[in-house]
CSV table of C-alpha atoms and ligand atoms in Angstrom, one decimal:
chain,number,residue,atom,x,y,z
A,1,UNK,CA,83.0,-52.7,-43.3
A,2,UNK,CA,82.8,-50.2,-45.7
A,3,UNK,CA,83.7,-46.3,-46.3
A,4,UNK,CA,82.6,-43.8,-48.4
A,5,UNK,CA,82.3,-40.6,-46.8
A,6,UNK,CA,84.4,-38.2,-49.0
A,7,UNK,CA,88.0,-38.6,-47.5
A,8,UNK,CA,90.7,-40.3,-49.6
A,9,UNK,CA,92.9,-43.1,-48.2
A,10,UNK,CA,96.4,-42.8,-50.9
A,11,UNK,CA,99.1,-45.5,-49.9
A,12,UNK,CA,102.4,-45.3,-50.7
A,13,UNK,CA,104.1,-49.0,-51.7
A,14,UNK,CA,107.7,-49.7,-52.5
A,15,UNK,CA,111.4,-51.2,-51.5
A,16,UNK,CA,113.4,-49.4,-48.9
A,17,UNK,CA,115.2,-46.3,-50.8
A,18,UNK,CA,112.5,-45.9,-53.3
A,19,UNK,CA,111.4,-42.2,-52.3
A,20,UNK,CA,108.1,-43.1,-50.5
A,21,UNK,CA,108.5,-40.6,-48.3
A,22,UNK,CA,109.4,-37.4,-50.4
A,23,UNK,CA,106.7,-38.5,-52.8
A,24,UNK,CA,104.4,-38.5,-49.7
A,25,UNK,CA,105.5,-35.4,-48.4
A,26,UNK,CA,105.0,-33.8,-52.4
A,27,UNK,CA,101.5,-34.9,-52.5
A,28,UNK,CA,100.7,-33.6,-49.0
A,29,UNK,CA,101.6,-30.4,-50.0
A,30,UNK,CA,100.2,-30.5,-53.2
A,31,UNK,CA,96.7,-31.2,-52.0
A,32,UNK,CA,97.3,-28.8,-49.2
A,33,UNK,CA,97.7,-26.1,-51.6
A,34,UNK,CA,94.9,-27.2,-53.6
A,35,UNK,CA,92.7,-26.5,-50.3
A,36,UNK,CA,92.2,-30.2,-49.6
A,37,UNK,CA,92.4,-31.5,-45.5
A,38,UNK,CA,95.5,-33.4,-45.4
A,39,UNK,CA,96.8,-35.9,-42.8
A,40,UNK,CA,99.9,-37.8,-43.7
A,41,UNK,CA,100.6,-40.8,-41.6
A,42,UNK,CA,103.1,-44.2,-41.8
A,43,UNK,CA,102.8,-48.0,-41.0
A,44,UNK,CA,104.1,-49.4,-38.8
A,45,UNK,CA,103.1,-46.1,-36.9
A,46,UNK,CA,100.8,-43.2,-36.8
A,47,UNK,CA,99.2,-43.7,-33.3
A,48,UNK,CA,101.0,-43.6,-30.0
A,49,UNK,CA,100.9,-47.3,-29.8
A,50,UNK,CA,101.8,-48.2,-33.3
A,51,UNK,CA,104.9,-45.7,-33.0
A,52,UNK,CA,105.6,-47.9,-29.7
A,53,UNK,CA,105.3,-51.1,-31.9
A,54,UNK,CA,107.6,-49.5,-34.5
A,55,UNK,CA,110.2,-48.9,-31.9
A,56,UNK,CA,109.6,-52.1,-30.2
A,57,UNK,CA,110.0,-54.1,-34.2
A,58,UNK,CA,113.4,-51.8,-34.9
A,59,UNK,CA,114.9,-52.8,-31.0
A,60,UNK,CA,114.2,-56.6,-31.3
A,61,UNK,CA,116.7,-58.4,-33.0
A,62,UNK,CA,115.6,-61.6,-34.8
A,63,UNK,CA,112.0,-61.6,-34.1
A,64,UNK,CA,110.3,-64.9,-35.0
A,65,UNK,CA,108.0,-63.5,-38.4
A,66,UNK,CA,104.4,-64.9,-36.9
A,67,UNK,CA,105.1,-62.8,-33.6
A,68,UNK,CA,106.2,-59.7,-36.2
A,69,UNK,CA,103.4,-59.8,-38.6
A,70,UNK,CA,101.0,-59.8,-35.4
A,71,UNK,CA,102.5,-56.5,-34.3
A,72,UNK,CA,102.6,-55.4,-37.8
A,73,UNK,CA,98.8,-56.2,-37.6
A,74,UNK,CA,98.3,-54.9,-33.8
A,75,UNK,CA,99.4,-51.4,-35.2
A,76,UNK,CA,97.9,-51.5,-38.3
A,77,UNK,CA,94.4,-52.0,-36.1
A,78,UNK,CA,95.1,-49.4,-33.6
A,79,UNK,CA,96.1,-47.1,-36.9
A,80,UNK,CA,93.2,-47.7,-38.8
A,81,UNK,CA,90.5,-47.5,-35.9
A,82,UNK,CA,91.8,-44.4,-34.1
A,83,UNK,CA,93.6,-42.0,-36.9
A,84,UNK,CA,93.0,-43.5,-40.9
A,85,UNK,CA,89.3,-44.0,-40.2
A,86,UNK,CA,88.3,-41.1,-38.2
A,87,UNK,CA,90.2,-38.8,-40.8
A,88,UNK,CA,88.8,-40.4,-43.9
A,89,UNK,CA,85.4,-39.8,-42.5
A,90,UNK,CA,86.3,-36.6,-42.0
A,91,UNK,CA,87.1,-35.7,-45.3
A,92,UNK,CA,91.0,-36.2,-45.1
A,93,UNK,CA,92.8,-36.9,-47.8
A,94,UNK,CA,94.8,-39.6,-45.5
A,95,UNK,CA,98.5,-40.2,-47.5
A,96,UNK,CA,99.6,-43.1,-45.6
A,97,UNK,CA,103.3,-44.6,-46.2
A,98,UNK,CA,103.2,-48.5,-46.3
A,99,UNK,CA,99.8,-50.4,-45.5
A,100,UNK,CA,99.1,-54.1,-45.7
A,101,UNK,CA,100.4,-54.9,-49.2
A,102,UNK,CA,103.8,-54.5,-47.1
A,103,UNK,CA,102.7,-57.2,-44.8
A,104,UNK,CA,102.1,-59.4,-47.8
A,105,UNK,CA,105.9,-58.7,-49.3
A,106,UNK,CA,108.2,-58.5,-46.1
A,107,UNK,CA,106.0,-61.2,-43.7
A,108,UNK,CA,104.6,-63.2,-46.9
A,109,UNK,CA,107.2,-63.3,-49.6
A,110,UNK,CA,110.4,-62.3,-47.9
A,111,UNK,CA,109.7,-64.6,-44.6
A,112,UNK,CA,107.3,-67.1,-45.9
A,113,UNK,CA,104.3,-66.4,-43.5
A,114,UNK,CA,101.2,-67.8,-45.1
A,115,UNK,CA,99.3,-65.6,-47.4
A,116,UNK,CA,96.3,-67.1,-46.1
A,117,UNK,CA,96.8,-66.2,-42.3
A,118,UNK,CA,98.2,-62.8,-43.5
A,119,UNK,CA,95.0,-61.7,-44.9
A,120,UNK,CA,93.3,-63.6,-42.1
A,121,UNK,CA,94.6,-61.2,-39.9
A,122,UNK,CA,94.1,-57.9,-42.7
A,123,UNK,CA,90.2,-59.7,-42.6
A,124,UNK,CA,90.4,-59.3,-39.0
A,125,UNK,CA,91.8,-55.8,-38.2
A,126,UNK,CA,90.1,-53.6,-40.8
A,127,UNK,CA,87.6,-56.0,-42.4
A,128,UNK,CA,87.3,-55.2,-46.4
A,129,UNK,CA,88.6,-51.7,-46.0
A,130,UNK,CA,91.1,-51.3,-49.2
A,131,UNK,CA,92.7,-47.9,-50.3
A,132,UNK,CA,91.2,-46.1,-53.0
A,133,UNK,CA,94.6,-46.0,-54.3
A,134,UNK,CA,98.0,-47.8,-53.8
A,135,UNK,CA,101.3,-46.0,-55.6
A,136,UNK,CA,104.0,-48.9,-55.8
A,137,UNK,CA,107.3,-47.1,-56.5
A,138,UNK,CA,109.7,-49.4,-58.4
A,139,UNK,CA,113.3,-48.9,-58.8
A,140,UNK,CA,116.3,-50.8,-59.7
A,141,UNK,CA,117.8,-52.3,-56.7
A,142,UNK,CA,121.3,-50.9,-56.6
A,143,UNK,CA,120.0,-47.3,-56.4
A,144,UNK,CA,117.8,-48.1,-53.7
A,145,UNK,CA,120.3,-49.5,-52.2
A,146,UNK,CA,122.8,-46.9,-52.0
A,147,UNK,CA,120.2,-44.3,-51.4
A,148,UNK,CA,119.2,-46.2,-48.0
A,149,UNK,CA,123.3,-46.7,-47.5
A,150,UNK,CA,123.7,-42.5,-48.1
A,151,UNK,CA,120.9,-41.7,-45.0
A,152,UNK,CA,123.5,-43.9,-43.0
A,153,UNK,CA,120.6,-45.7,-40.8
A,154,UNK,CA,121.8,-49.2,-40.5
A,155,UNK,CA,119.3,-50.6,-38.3
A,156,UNK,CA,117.8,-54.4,-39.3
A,157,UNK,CA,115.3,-52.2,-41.6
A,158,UNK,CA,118.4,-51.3,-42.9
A,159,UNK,CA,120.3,-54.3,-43.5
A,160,UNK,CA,122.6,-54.8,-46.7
A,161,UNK,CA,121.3,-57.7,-48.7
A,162,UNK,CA,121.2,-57.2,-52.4
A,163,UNK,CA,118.6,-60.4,-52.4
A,164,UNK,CA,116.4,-59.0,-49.7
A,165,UNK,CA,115.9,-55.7,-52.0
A,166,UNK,CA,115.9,-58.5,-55.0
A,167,UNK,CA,112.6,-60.1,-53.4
A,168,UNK,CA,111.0,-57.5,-51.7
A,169,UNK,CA,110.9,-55.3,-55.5
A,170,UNK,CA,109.9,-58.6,-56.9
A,171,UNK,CA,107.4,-59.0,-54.5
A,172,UNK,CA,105.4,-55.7,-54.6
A,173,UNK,CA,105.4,-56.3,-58.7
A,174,UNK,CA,103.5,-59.4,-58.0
A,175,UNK,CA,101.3,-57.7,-55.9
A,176,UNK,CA,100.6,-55.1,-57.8
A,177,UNK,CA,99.8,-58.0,-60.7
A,178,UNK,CA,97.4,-60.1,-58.0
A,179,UNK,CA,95.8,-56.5,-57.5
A,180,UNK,CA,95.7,-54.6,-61.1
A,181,UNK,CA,92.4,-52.4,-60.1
A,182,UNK,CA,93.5,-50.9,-57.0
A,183,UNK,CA,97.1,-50.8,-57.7
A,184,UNK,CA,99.8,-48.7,-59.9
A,185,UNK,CA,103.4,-49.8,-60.5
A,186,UNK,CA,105.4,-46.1,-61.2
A,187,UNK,CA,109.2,-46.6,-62.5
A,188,UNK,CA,110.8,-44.4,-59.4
A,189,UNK,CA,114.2,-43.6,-61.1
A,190,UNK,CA,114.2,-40.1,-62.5
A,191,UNK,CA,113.9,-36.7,-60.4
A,192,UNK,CA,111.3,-36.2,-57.7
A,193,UNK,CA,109.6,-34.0,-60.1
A,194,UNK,CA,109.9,-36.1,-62.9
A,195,UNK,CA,108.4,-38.9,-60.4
A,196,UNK,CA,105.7,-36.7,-58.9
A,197,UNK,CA,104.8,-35.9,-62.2
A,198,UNK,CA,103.5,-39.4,-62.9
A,199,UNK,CA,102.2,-39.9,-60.0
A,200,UNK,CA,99.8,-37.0,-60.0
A,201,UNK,CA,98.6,-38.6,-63.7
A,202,UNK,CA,97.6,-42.0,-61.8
A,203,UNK,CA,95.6,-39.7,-59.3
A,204,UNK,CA,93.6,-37.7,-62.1
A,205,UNK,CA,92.9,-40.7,-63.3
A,206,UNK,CA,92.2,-43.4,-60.6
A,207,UNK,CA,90.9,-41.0,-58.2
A,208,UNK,CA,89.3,-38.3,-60.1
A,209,UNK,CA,90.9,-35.6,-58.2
A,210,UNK,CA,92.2,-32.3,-59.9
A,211,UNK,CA,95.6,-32.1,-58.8
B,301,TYD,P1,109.8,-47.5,-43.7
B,301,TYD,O1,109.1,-46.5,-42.9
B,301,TYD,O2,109.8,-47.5,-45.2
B,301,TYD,O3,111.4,-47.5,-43.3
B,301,TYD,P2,112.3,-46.3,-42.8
B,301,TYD,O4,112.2,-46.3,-41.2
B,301,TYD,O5,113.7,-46.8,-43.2
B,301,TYD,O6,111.9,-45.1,-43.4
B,301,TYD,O7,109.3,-49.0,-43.2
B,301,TYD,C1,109.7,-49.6,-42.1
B,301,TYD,C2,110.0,-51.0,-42.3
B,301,TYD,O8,108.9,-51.8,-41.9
B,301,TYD,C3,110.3,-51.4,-43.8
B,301,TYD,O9,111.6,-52.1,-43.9
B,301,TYD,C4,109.2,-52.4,-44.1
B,301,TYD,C5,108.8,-52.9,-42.8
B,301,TYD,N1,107.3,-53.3,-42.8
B,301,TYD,C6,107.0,-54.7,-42.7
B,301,TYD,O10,107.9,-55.5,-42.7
B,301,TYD,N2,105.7,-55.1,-42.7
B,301,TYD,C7,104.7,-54.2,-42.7
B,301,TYD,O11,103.5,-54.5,-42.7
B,301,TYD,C8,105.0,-52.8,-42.8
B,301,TYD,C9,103.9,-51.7,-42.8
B,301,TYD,C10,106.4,-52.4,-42.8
């Protein structure tokens, strides 16, 4: 399958408590400003039936992690066919907040589903569609800790485990090793500014966007 029709498809990578989503909601407005089509959207989410899996994934306690990278994968499907693509080929810049790279850490590294079947299923569901860019925010694991602690939203997203943040920040660094080309690893601990700053120096340069 392949795209190229104009739009932009920016992920946004990262631990829990990284500031994903007020880096997503910077650029959005950013690009807005600049005149650009914007649609921001989230995984797993974005349709009516991927925000029905999200709420189904957050009520289930202890769900077995082939059954939750499915759903994971079910969304991610009915995302990309009835929002992500339709945008992109409509010129949207489409800033999207987690994509399958989080399949690979939480599913793959963090509960030892099979790399294989993982991208099996990312084969499967959107084919060789990639983003033209994925932001991985990094930042030490006690900050994003008590940043997630401070929005006071313990749900199992949520959980406390200092190892669970250890591995999933170790795993999206191995990722974005395994995926140098389409990938860039930003050091999240400094002001939003400060942050946005660099990350609209990886866009001039990966995407060739003036921003
Ligand atoms: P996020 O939107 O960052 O959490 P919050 O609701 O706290 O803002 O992400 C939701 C959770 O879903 C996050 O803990 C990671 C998890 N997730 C997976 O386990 N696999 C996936 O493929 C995706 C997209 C998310």
């Amino acid at each position: 399958m392949s795209v190229n029709c104009g739009g932009k498809f920016i992920v946004f990578e990262g631990c829990d408590g990284v500031g994903k989503s007020t880096q997503v909601k910077l650029l959005a407005e950013k690009l807005s400003d600049l005149g650009q089509k914007v649609c921001v959207t989230r995984e797993p989410g974005g349709t009516e039936a991927g925000e029905k899996i999200r709420d189904l994934l957050k009520e289930t306690r202890k769900i077995d992690p082939i059954c939750e990278v499915l759903l994971m994968f079910a969304a991610r499907r009915d995302h990309f066919v009835k929002l992500i693509l339709p945008k992109i080929q409509d010129g949207y810049f489409v800033i999207c907040d987690r994509f399958y790279y989080s399949s690979l850490v939480y599913q793959g590294i963090l509960k030892q589903v099979s790399v294989g079947d993982i991208m099996r299923l990312k084969q499967m569901t959107v084919g060789d569609f990639e983003p033209d860019l994925t932001i991985i925010l990094d930042l030490d694991v006690d900050i994003s800790i008590e940043r997630v602690k401070m929005r006071c939203n313990f749900d199992e997203y949520d959980e406390m485990s200092r190892i669970r943040y250890s591995t999933v920040r170790e795993g999206f660094c191995k990722v974005s090793a395994a995926f140098p080309f389409c990938t860039t690893l930003i050091n999240a601990d400094g002001s939003p500014g400060a942050v946005f700053s660099k990350i609209l120096k990886t866009i001039r340069q990966h995407l060739n966007v003036s921003v």
